[in-house]
Amino acid sequence: MNSAALPGFDDILAAAARIAPHAHATPVLRSRSIDAIAGCSLHFKAEPLQRAGAFKFRGACNAVWSLDAATAARGVVTHSSGNHGGALALAARTRSIPCHVVVPENAVAAKIAAIEAYGATVHRCAPTIAAREAACARVQVETGAELVHPYADPRVIAGQGTATLELLNVAGPLDAVVVPVGGGGLASGTAIAAHALAAECQVWGAEPSGAADTFESLRRGEHVTDFVPDTICDGLRGTLGAPGFALLRAHAVKVLTVDDADTVTAMRLLWQRMKLLVEPSSAIALAMVLGHRQRFAGKRVGVILSGGNVDLDALPW
Amino acid sequence: MNSAALPGFDDILAAAARIAPHAHATPVLRSRSIDAIAGCSLHFKAEPLQRAGAFKFRGACNAVWSLDAATAARGVVTHSSGNHGGALALAARTRSIPCHVVVPENAVAAKIAAIEAYGATVHRCAPTIAAREAACARVQVETGAELVHPYADPRVIAGQGTATLELLNVAGPLDAVVVPVGGGGLASGTAIAAHALAAECQVWGAEPSGAADTFESLRRGEHVTDFVPDTICDGLRGTLGAPGFALLRAHAVKVLTVDDADTVTAMRLLWQRMKLLVEPSSAIALAMVLGHRQRFAGKRVGVILSGGNVDLDALPW
């Protein structure tokens, strides 16, 4: 697959085969009490139980194992302050190749420690997008490492789509699938997989009110990239990528915004009723369902719980 | 089974068959990173994923479904400020019989709400053991309901033993099983099941330093009942019951004490690495293993994670 092209369903099937030896097929969980509260039948894909604690491992693993041997030998590089950095580091370790992660100086210490624990080389930089991209380019030039962008990469998008493949295989036909929206990689992969398996399945994106660039981009029909995120959903502060913008439009994905307070309420509900430690960026999908009960009443709804890498020292209550 | 007799392995097998239509066979979870930290191979029985959020449902369910029809029709009663109350309420609902739970006035509001949500009648009383027992006796006289004590009841002990039956079926032979110790119901059931299936398997109890009546009872060889608990492990504040004292001695269960600070550290580790919301009364078992690495080095160790009913408003950090 050309790394500049948009991925299709065949790429998701290929990704599923490629990552199967390394990734977990995470369980699909149910909760009678949350179903009663939501007024619909919810099927939760539990990606906090994925390796490295988030769906991000799927895309990173697919990218790493897509490389030809010569390219792989030079290693991979990305910039990330969150889950993608750890996921790529672990994916690189499954192939025993070098990994470089450019990390802004204000990143959470625990996340940097996790990246290093997986064996990657950490490169610190100033906390701006320009500094991150410059540092990344420098590593590429110096090492020949392959860039694996967190979401604007078709190999990553195809990998993320494998979660929905597994969800539909286990849960059976669904009327809707709800996913969190940050850079659009997960939402794009979800839409491709869902529509290939069930053309009538509606894909919904849940985006923080304080980082609603995707909502705005789809509403205006033009790619909005100038915004300053303000949300507790640290996994969803990124800007919608160009592939995501194209794919979400092509698949008529509907994005709704969610206030952080409602996300925290949904997160507490998931912790208390499912005993699963989900991060705010995951809980936002349930919050969207609870905020729009009439749209989902009586339906069979899949929810991608994307990750569980919570900073316990910064709990919002 | 006579409700005054000590239970045996046959009672656990009968309990397993009796509760199978109602209880979850919870998963046995592994974590490479926690194994690396502990220096042994850990097999976690995930009872936070049990119905009502704790192993307590097993014993309550076995007691409820052990009753003859005429006794069952009069209902069941217990006193509890915690998981057993909710578990008995839910168990009674599975048989559509009345349930009464005597609750001290200082109990957590969320736990009382959970008991009521399962359809039980809540009776409030002063927060003393004498007041709880008096209120319980009054309900028994007025309604004819059967008392189901949280741990000093052989039907309850037999039900709790089913968790270890499942653990050993899934994990295979284990060198040791570690359980939290409060009133001794879970520890007793665990010892009966473990030794019936594997005579050489050592059963360890983990008890809070601030509620170490079982440790003291076994050390002195006499049943210590006069102590004032002081621990964050709210599920382990009860006093060792008479059946538990007899069974833990008969099975040579070794009890070690754990400081609350170490329990909190282990709880954070379980939340972060396993993404499972365990309560302090569960995490104490892992804390004991981590505090005595040399005893478990290289061994195959089962750990009963007993419950996940955390009061999120009272997190200890």
XYZ file of C-alpha atoms in Angstrom:
634
model
C 0.000 0.000 0.000
C 1.257 3.447 -0.946
C 1.662 5.369 2.300
C -0.012 8.430 0.725
C -3.139 6.587 -0.468
C -6.378 6.171 1.479
C -6.784 2.689 2.951
C -9.681 0.363 2.091
C -11.288 -2.723 3.598
C -8.686 -5.019 2.028
C -6.035 -3.122 3.954
C -7.929 -3.755 7.211
C -8.168 -7.470 6.466
C -4.439 -7.535 5.697
C -3.729 -5.618 8.907
C -5.786 -8.093 10.940
C -3.684 -10.977 9.642
C -0.453 -9.013 10.130
C -1.053 -8.029 13.770
C -2.740 -11.271 14.902
C 0.479 -12.821 16.279
C 1.181 -9.717 18.386
C -2.058 -7.937 19.371
C -4.786 -9.106 21.741
C -8.272 -9.842 20.416
C -9.827 -7.810 23.227
C -13.177 -8.864 24.716
C -16.560 -7.277 23.977
C -18.128 -6.467 27.354
C -21.781 -5.957 28.298
C -23.435 -4.316 31.317
C -27.078 -4.828 32.184
C -27.113 -1.760 34.385
C -25.573 0.587 31.798
C -27.959 -0.771 29.141
C -30.842 0.107 31.489
C -29.504 3.631 31.959
C -28.876 4.159 28.239
C -32.106 2.574 27.003
C -30.296 0.583 24.332
C -28.126 -2.502 23.931
C -24.452 -1.578 24.250
C -21.494 -3.681 23.126
C -18.228 -2.320 24.495
C -14.970 -3.152 22.699
C -12.487 -3.162 25.582
C -9.284 -1.699 24.150
C -7.932 -0.735 27.586
C -7.091 -4.463 27.677
C -5.054 -4.143 24.446
C -1.266 -4.329 24.755
C 0.190 -1.000 25.902
C -3.318 -0.144 27.131
C -4.953 1.288 23.998
C -6.112 0.571 20.417
C -3.043 2.531 19.282
C -1.021 -0.679 19.341
C -3.077 -1.998 16.402
C -2.089 0.772 13.990
C 1.500 0.969 15.193
C 1.911 -2.804 14.906
C 0.440 -2.851 11.410
C 2.801 -0.078 10.308
C 5.865 -1.781 11.786
C 5.104 -5.159 10.222
C 4.231 -3.560 6.854
C 7.820 -2.427 6.341
C 10.173 -4.320 4.052
C 13.203 -5.759 5.807
C 15.669 -3.072 4.712
C 13.399 -0.212 5.780
C 12.519 -1.930 9.031
C 16.186 -2.371 9.884
C 16.592 1.423 9.953
C 13.822 1.686 12.537
C 10.738 3.850 13.033
C 10.147 7.324 14.438
C 7.152 9.316 15.602
C 6.258 12.286 17.749
C 3.793 11.726 20.547
C 3.099 12.773 24.083
C 0.712 9.923 24.671
C -0.434 6.432 23.787
C 0.927 6.271 20.234
C 4.514 6.688 21.432
C 4.249 3.738 23.800
C 2.382 1.692 21.199
C 5.017 2.261 18.515
C 7.814 1.488 20.968
C 6.187 -1.841 21.870
C 5.399 -2.630 18.217
C 9.024 -1.987 17.249
C 10.122 -4.315 20.037
C 7.952 -7.115 18.605
C 10.098 -6.839 15.437
C 13.355 -6.076 17.283
C 13.942 -2.842 15.357
C 14.982 0.598 16.625
C 12.310 3.106 17.629
C 12.636 6.835 18.228
C 9.926 8.886 19.917
C 10.048 12.676 19.966
C 8.399 13.838 23.186
C 7.549 17.424 24.182
C 9.137 18.586 27.416
C 5.740 18.990 29.121
C 4.705 15.371 28.622
C 3.649 13.287 31.620
C 6.691 11.649 33.211
C 4.913 8.288 33.533
C 4.257 8.182 29.790
C 7.905 8.943 28.966
C 8.945 6.210 31.377
C 6.612 3.763 29.631
C 8.089 4.601 26.218
C 11.606 4.040 27.574
C 10.550 0.824 29.318
C 9.509 -0.560 25.927
C 13.035 0.089 24.723
C 12.599 3.180 22.534
C 14.980 6.145 22.367
C 13.297 9.306 23.645
C 14.146 12.674 22.071
C 12.914 15.657 24.039
C 11.855 18.882 22.306
C 10.039 22.130 23.000
C 6.266 21.714 23.407
C 5.204 23.103 20.031
C 4.088 21.328 16.872
C 6.879 23.036 14.901
C 9.543 21.799 17.331
C 8.085 18.283 17.317
C 8.067 18.065 13.536
C 11.578 19.528 13.280
C 12.950 17.042 15.809
C 11.210 14.204 14.016
C 12.646 15.259 10.645
C 16.109 15.464 12.170
C 15.873 11.893 13.491
C 14.669 10.735 10.064
C 17.669 12.332 8.343
C 20.166 11.072 10.890
C 18.920 7.499 11.178
C 16.879 6.771 8.070
C 14.006 5.759 10.339
C 10.521 5.503 8.811
C 7.967 8.039 10.069
C 4.826 6.470 11.528
C 2.423 9.347 12.099
C -0.110 8.801 14.929
C -3.152 9.054 12.637
C -2.406 10.617 9.232
C -0.960 7.335 7.929
C -3.010 4.779 5.964
C -1.190 1.849 7.606
C -2.168 3.195 11.006
C -5.783 3.800 9.953
C -6.054 0.258 8.586
C -4.693 -1.144 11.835
C -7.196 0.811 13.930
C -10.019 -0.601 11.798
C -9.281 -4.120 13.045
C -10.969 -3.309 16.375
C -14.305 -2.895 14.609
C -13.732 -6.046 12.588
C -13.440 -7.980 15.845
C -16.349 -6.104 17.435
C -18.764 -7.007 14.631
C -17.538 -10.601 14.525
C -18.351 -11.020 18.224
C -21.418 -8.793 18.650
C -23.142 -9.577 15.352
C -25.008 -6.909 13.357
C -25.096 -3.461 14.957
C -27.283 -0.455 14.145
C -24.517 1.958 15.096
C -20.902 2.176 16.219
C -19.689 5.099 18.350
C -16.015 6.099 18.494
C -13.991 8.933 19.998
C -12.587 11.430 17.479
C -9.153 13.026 17.793
C -6.964 12.920 14.691
C -9.526 10.737 12.939
C -7.489 7.555 12.558
C -9.728 5.344 14.693
C -12.926 6.896 13.347
C -11.773 6.392 9.745
C -10.756 2.780 10.261
C -14.029 2.124 12.077
C -16.109 3.576 9.246
C -14.306 1.534 6.585
C -14.729 -1.715 8.532
C -18.308 -1.075 9.644
C -19.561 -0.148 6.166
C -17.805 -3.044 4.451
C -19.529 -5.484 6.811
C -22.857 -3.670 7.252
C -23.672 -0.834 4.851
C -26.573 0.365 7.023
C -24.523 0.665 10.227
C -24.260 4.343 11.193
C -20.861 5.452 12.496
C -20.896 8.241 15.069
C -17.915 10.243 16.291
C -17.733 11.785 19.773
C -15.499 14.827 20.023
C -14.749 17.091 23.010
C -16.496 20.479 22.860
C -13.078 21.960 23.650
C -11.367 20.312 20.645
C -14.155 20.271 18.060
C -12.103 20.766 14.909
C -13.543 17.652 13.244
C -17.112 18.727 14.032
C -16.349 22.135 12.528
C -14.519 20.697 9.517
C -17.456 18.455 8.619
C -20.008 21.213 9.245
C -18.181 23.748 7.080
C -16.992 21.244 4.486
C -13.455 22.539 4.783
C -10.518 21.247 6.816
C -10.229 23.399 9.960
C -6.773 23.185 11.522
C -6.379 26.393 13.523
C -7.698 25.787 17.020
C -6.380 25.532 20.573
C -7.625 22.401 22.349
C -9.017 22.713 25.863
C -10.264 19.358 27.180
C -9.421 16.695 29.750
C -9.488 14.153 26.911
C -5.725 14.211 26.378
C -5.927 11.591 23.620
C -8.250 13.768 21.538
C -6.346 17.059 21.433
C -4.772 16.341 18.042
C -5.904 17.950 14.806
C -7.949 15.995 12.256
C -5.580 14.612 9.625
C -6.091 14.956 5.865
C -6.873 11.233 5.362
C -9.369 11.371 8.221
C -11.108 14.407 6.754
C -11.510 12.664 3.399
C -12.642 9.344 4.880
C -15.095 10.730 7.424
C -16.773 12.738 4.654
C -16.826 9.793 2.256
C -18.439 7.574 4.910
C -20.896 10.245 6.135
C -19.680 9.836 9.711
C -21.727 12.031 12.050
C -19.727 13.823 14.729
C -21.324 15.268 17.871
C -19.595 17.242 20.613
C -19.512 16.328 24.308
C -18.730 18.529 27.307
C -15.971 17.324 29.621
C -18.334 17.197 32.613
C -20.516 14.635 30.829
C -17.418 12.641 29.877
C -16.339 12.479 33.529
C -19.829 11.270 34.541
C -19.671 8.525 31.910
C -16.147 7.586 32.991
C -17.256 7.131 36.600
C -20.172 5.007 35.401
C -17.836 2.746 33.403
C -15.432 2.422 36.316
C -18.198 1.605 38.787
C -20.377 -0.695 36.700
C -17.852 -2.401 34.404
C -14.807 -2.275 36.729
C -12.767 -1.272 33.696
C -10.304 1.589 34.018
C -11.087 3.686 30.937
C -9.516 7.076 30.250
C -11.618 10.171 29.511
C -10.848 9.876 25.792
C -12.683 6.521 25.883
C -15.593 7.457 28.109
C -16.595 10.291 25.757
C -18.205 7.710 23.437
C -20.591 6.494 26.147
C -21.200 10.112 27.192
C -22.380 10.863 23.660
C -24.839 7.960 23.724
C -26.204 9.057 27.106
C -26.569 12.628 25.869
C -28.602 11.573 22.814
C -30.774 8.734 24.144
C -33.543 9.258 21.593
C -31.182 8.602 18.681
C -30.131 5.204 20.041
C -33.317 4.074 21.834
C -33.767 0.306 21.564
C -30.867 -0.080 19.129
C -27.846 -2.367 19.123
C -24.882 -0.042 19.539
C -21.151 -0.771 19.492
C -18.896 1.491 21.564
C -15.134 1.521 21.100
C -13.556 2.040 24.529
C -10.261 3.188 23.115
C -7.818 3.102 26.016
C -7.164 2.973 29.727
C -3.999 4.963 30.278
C -5.255 7.176 33.072
C -2.970 9.528 34.965
C -4.087 8.548 38.472
C -2.453 11.638 39.951
C -4.702 13.905 37.888
C -8.130 12.404 38.493
C -10.785 15.061 37.816
C -12.704 14.661 41.102
C -25.938 -29.461 54.911
C -26.473 -28.534 58.575
C -25.935 -24.792 58.809
C -23.851 -25.248 61.982
C -21.436 -27.802 60.473
C -18.144 -27.040 58.757
C -18.337 -27.313 54.967
C -16.219 -29.728 52.909
C -15.184 -30.096 49.276
C -18.455 -31.846 48.374
C -20.282 -28.743 49.520
C -18.151 -26.597 47.199
C -18.894 -28.886 44.250
C -22.604 -28.718 45.093
C -22.371 -24.937 45.386
C -20.693 -24.691 41.978
C -23.571 -26.555 40.355
C -26.155 -24.539 42.305
C -24.819 -21.078 41.408
C -23.794 -21.869 37.805
C -27.057 -20.572 36.273
C -26.712 -17.247 38.109
C -23.050 -16.379 38.753
C -20.357 -15.434 36.230
C -17.368 -17.717 35.701
C -14.992 -14.760 35.937
C -11.800 -14.681 33.853
C -8.285 -15.438 35.098
C -6.106 -12.514 34.011
C -2.341 -12.314 33.492
C 0.059 -9.366 33.290
C 3.582 -9.674 31.916
C 4.629 -6.441 33.568
C 3.331 -7.357 37.036
C 4.935 -10.809 36.731
C 8.236 -9.053 36.000
C 7.849 -6.832 39.057
C 6.845 -9.713 41.336
C 9.397 -12.227 40.048
C 6.818 -14.992 39.821
C 3.953 -16.141 37.617
C 0.679 -14.609 38.814
C -2.825 -15.817 37.916
C -5.445 -13.268 38.941
C -9.022 -14.443 39.512
C -11.008 -11.349 38.531
C -13.955 -11.230 40.943
C -14.535 -7.496 40.389
C -16.201 -8.806 37.202
C -18.545 -11.016 39.268
C -22.198 -9.950 39.517
C -22.657 -7.191 42.101
C -18.907 -6.561 41.774
C -17.435 -9.091 44.239
C -17.000 -12.781 45.111
C -19.657 -12.235 47.794
C -22.335 -13.080 45.246
C -21.095 -16.691 45.167
C -21.734 -17.391 48.847
C -24.972 -15.418 48.972
C -26.281 -17.164 45.874
C -25.388 -20.596 47.243
C -27.159 -19.834 50.516
C -30.300 -18.545 48.787
C -30.567 -21.528 46.442
C -29.836 -24.006 49.290
C -33.106 -23.138 51.025
C -36.145 -25.391 50.776
C -39.164 -23.763 49.132
C -41.050 -22.999 52.331
C -38.038 -21.370 54.024
C -37.128 -19.464 50.879
C -40.637 -18.043 50.636
C -40.141 -16.279 53.969
C -37.050 -14.559 52.610
C -33.500 -13.924 53.831
C -31.915 -11.345 56.124
C -28.400 -10.177 56.891
C -26.522 -7.254 58.354
C -23.883 -5.618 56.211
C -22.478 -2.239 55.375
C -20.781 -3.503 52.277
C -20.610 -6.021 49.470
C -22.466 -8.891 51.183
C -25.650 -6.812 51.505
C -25.750 -6.070 47.794
C -24.803 -9.642 46.943
C -27.585 -11.145 49.079
C -30.107 -8.674 47.660
C -29.195 -9.671 44.109
C -29.128 -13.393 44.989
C -32.610 -13.124 46.520
C -33.813 -11.429 43.361
C -32.581 -14.367 41.268
C -35.021 -16.522 43.273
C -37.735 -13.825 43.574
C -37.809 -14.005 47.362
C -37.811 -11.177 49.933
C -34.503 -9.858 51.266
C -33.864 -7.670 54.301
C -30.547 -5.950 54.912
C -29.764 -4.256 58.217
C -27.441 -1.324 57.499
C -25.656 0.883 60.039
C -26.442 4.578 59.784
C -22.836 5.448 58.859
C -22.769 3.205 55.768
C -21.806 4.699 52.402
C -24.897 6.101 50.678
C -23.946 4.538 47.344
C -23.860 1.066 48.891
C -27.296 1.519 50.476
C -28.608 2.715 47.111
C -27.178 -0.405 45.449
C -28.891 -2.691 47.985
C -32.214 -0.925 47.370
C -31.700 -1.012 43.613
C -31.514 -4.814 43.815
C -34.938 -4.773 45.450
C -34.096 -5.463 49.101
C -35.690 -3.789 52.108
C -33.149 -1.723 54.030
C -33.398 -1.457 57.829
C -31.225 1.249 59.352
C -29.704 0.878 62.811
C -27.096 2.423 65.067
C -23.495 1.727 63.973
C -22.647 -0.887 66.600
C -22.432 -4.661 66.344
C -25.001 -5.005 69.156
C -27.503 -2.781 67.357
C -26.944 -4.646 64.071
C -27.520 -8.033 65.639
C -30.578 -6.830 67.532
C -32.121 -5.348 64.386
C -31.372 -8.536 62.477
C -32.986 -10.690 65.193
C -36.058 -8.459 65.149
C -36.471 -8.884 61.387
C -36.076 -12.659 61.782
C -38.831 -12.783 64.417
C -41.179 -10.509 62.485
C -40.781 -12.074 59.046
C -39.451 -15.586 59.569
C -36.574 -14.705 57.217
C -33.485 -16.955 57.206
C -30.272 -15.380 58.469
C -27.410 -15.499 55.968
C -24.338 -14.334 57.860
C -21.628 -12.678 55.700
C -18.969 -15.281 56.543
C -19.810 -17.423 59.600
C -22.144 -19.618 57.554
C -21.044 -22.893 55.918
C -23.267 -22.306 52.884
C -21.520 -18.986 52.334
C -18.058 -20.481 52.830
C -18.828 -23.264 50.332
C -19.995 -20.688 47.777
C -16.830 -18.600 48.163
C -14.752 -21.738 47.526
C -16.107 -21.974 43.981
C -13.820 -19.112 42.902
C -10.753 -21.258 43.591
C -12.336 -24.241 41.871
C -12.607 -22.125 38.707
C -9.144 -20.620 39.179
C -7.437 -24.016 39.344
C -9.471 -25.358 36.428
C -8.256 -22.495 34.239
C -4.733 -21.892 35.547
C -3.719 -25.513 36.137
C -1.593 -26.548 39.130
C -0.471 -23.695 41.387
C 2.212 -23.632 44.074
C 0.271 -21.133 46.144
C -3.001 -19.210 46.333
C -3.178 -15.832 48.073
C -6.459 -14.428 49.412
C -7.536 -11.417 51.472
C -8.647 -12.232 55.027
C -11.531 -10.473 56.768
C -14.096 -12.737 58.427
C -12.398 -15.794 56.977
C -15.175 -17.011 54.662
C -13.227 -16.596 51.429
C -9.973 -17.864 52.939
C -11.712 -20.964 54.341
C -13.464 -21.816 51.089
C -10.218 -21.255 49.201
C -8.275 -23.605 51.481
C -10.867 -26.380 51.183
C -10.947 -26.163 47.391
C -7.194 -25.754 46.915
C -6.247 -28.683 49.149
C -8.869 -31.000 47.673
C -7.448 -30.394 44.194
C -3.756 -30.012 45.099
C -2.653 -31.069 48.574
C 0.729 -29.338 48.189
C -0.721 -25.949 47.267
C 0.027 -23.466 50.072
C -2.798 -21.074 50.932
C -1.754 -17.630 52.176
C -3.989 -15.011 53.773
C -3.293 -11.279 53.526
C -4.699 -9.239 56.390
C -4.457 -5.486 57.092
C -2.010 -4.576 59.871
C -4.839 -2.476 61.280
C -7.296 -5.400 61.489
C -4.999 -8.326 62.255
C -7.307 -10.393 64.443
C -6.867 -13.509 62.297
C -3.084 -13.193 62.347
C -3.235 -12.871 66.142
C -5.758 -15.708 66.544
C -3.585 -18.132 64.579
C -0.413 -17.001 66.330
C -1.878 -17.381 69.806
C -3.977 -20.444 68.999
C -7.037 -18.791 70.503
C -9.864 -16.899 68.850
C -9.196 -13.152 69.304
C -12.348 -11.082 68.876
C -11.694 -7.862 70.819
C -10.052 -5.365 68.488
C -10.893 -2.071 66.796
C -10.164 -2.140 63.058
C -8.265 0.740 61.502
C -7.665 0.172 57.785
C -8.728 1.477 54.389
C -9.653 -2.114 53.465
C -13.330 -1.674 54.315
C -14.138 -5.240 53.275
C -11.688 -6.672 55.812
C -12.782 -4.924 59.007
C -14.947 -7.836 60.199
C -13.933 -10.247 62.933
C -12.785 -13.774 62.093
C -15.761 -16.123 62.461
C -15.723 -19.376 64.430
C -15.916 -21.593 61.304
C -13.094 -19.609 59.739
C -10.903 -20.011 62.828
C -11.408 -23.788 62.797
C -10.895 -24.167 59.041
C -7.835 -21.914 58.723
C -6.148 -23.877 61.513
C -7.135 -27.247 60.049
C -5.721 -26.247 56.655
C -2.561 -24.605 58.058
C -3.294 -21.365 56.232
C -0.495 -18.852 56.766
C -1.603 -15.282 57.363
C 0.713 -12.290 56.946
C -0.107 -8.647 57.631
C 0.121 -5.791 55.137
C 0.310 -2.048 55.790
C -2.305 0.106 54.055
C 0.373 2.120 52.224
C 1.609 -1.041 50.496
C -1.961 -2.010 49.648
C -2.520 1.365 47.958
C 0.687 0.935 45.936
C -0.474 -2.501 44.783
C -3.926 -1.129 43.961
C -2.439 1.560 41.727
C -0.316 -1.071 40.009
C -3.370 -3.242 39.307
C -5.351 -0.277 38.014
C -2.528 0.895 35.761
C -1.280 -2.406 34.411
C -4.419 -4.556 34.343
C -6.989 -1.750 33.815
C -9.151 -3.508 36.378
C -10.799 -1.423 39.087
C -9.995 -3.410 42.229
C -10.802 -2.209 45.735
C -8.163 -2.025 48.492
C -9.500 -5.230 50.075
C -8.513 -7.014 46.827
C -5.176 -5.335 46.197
C -3.884 -6.417 49.612
C -3.282 -9.922 48.206
C -0.873 -8.625 45.547
C 0.707 -6.308 48.130
C 1.506 -9.358 50.259
C 3.204 -11.105 47.345
C 5.261 -7.997 46.535
C 6.267 -7.650 50.182
C 7.551 -11.235 50.366
C 9.148 -11.789 46.953
C 11.571 -14.438 48.190
C 8.727 -16.717 49.317
C 7.129 -16.722 45.868
C 10.167 -16.379 43.590
C 9.686 -18.318 40.353
C 6.458 -19.949 41.560
C 3.015 -20.221 40.005
C 0.779 -18.179 42.285
C -2.996 -17.667 42.208
C -4.331 -14.366 43.547
C -8.009 -13.884 44.322
C -8.911 -10.301 43.419
C -12.012 -10.275 45.556
C -13.986 -7.209 44.485
C -14.120 -3.878 42.739
C -16.609 -1.797 44.667
C -14.486 1.292 45.143
C -15.869 4.480 46.640
C -14.527 6.868 44.004
C -15.167 9.863 46.257
C -12.761 8.494 48.867
C -9.715 7.596 46.789
C -6.640 7.519 49.022
C -4.419 9.768 46.872
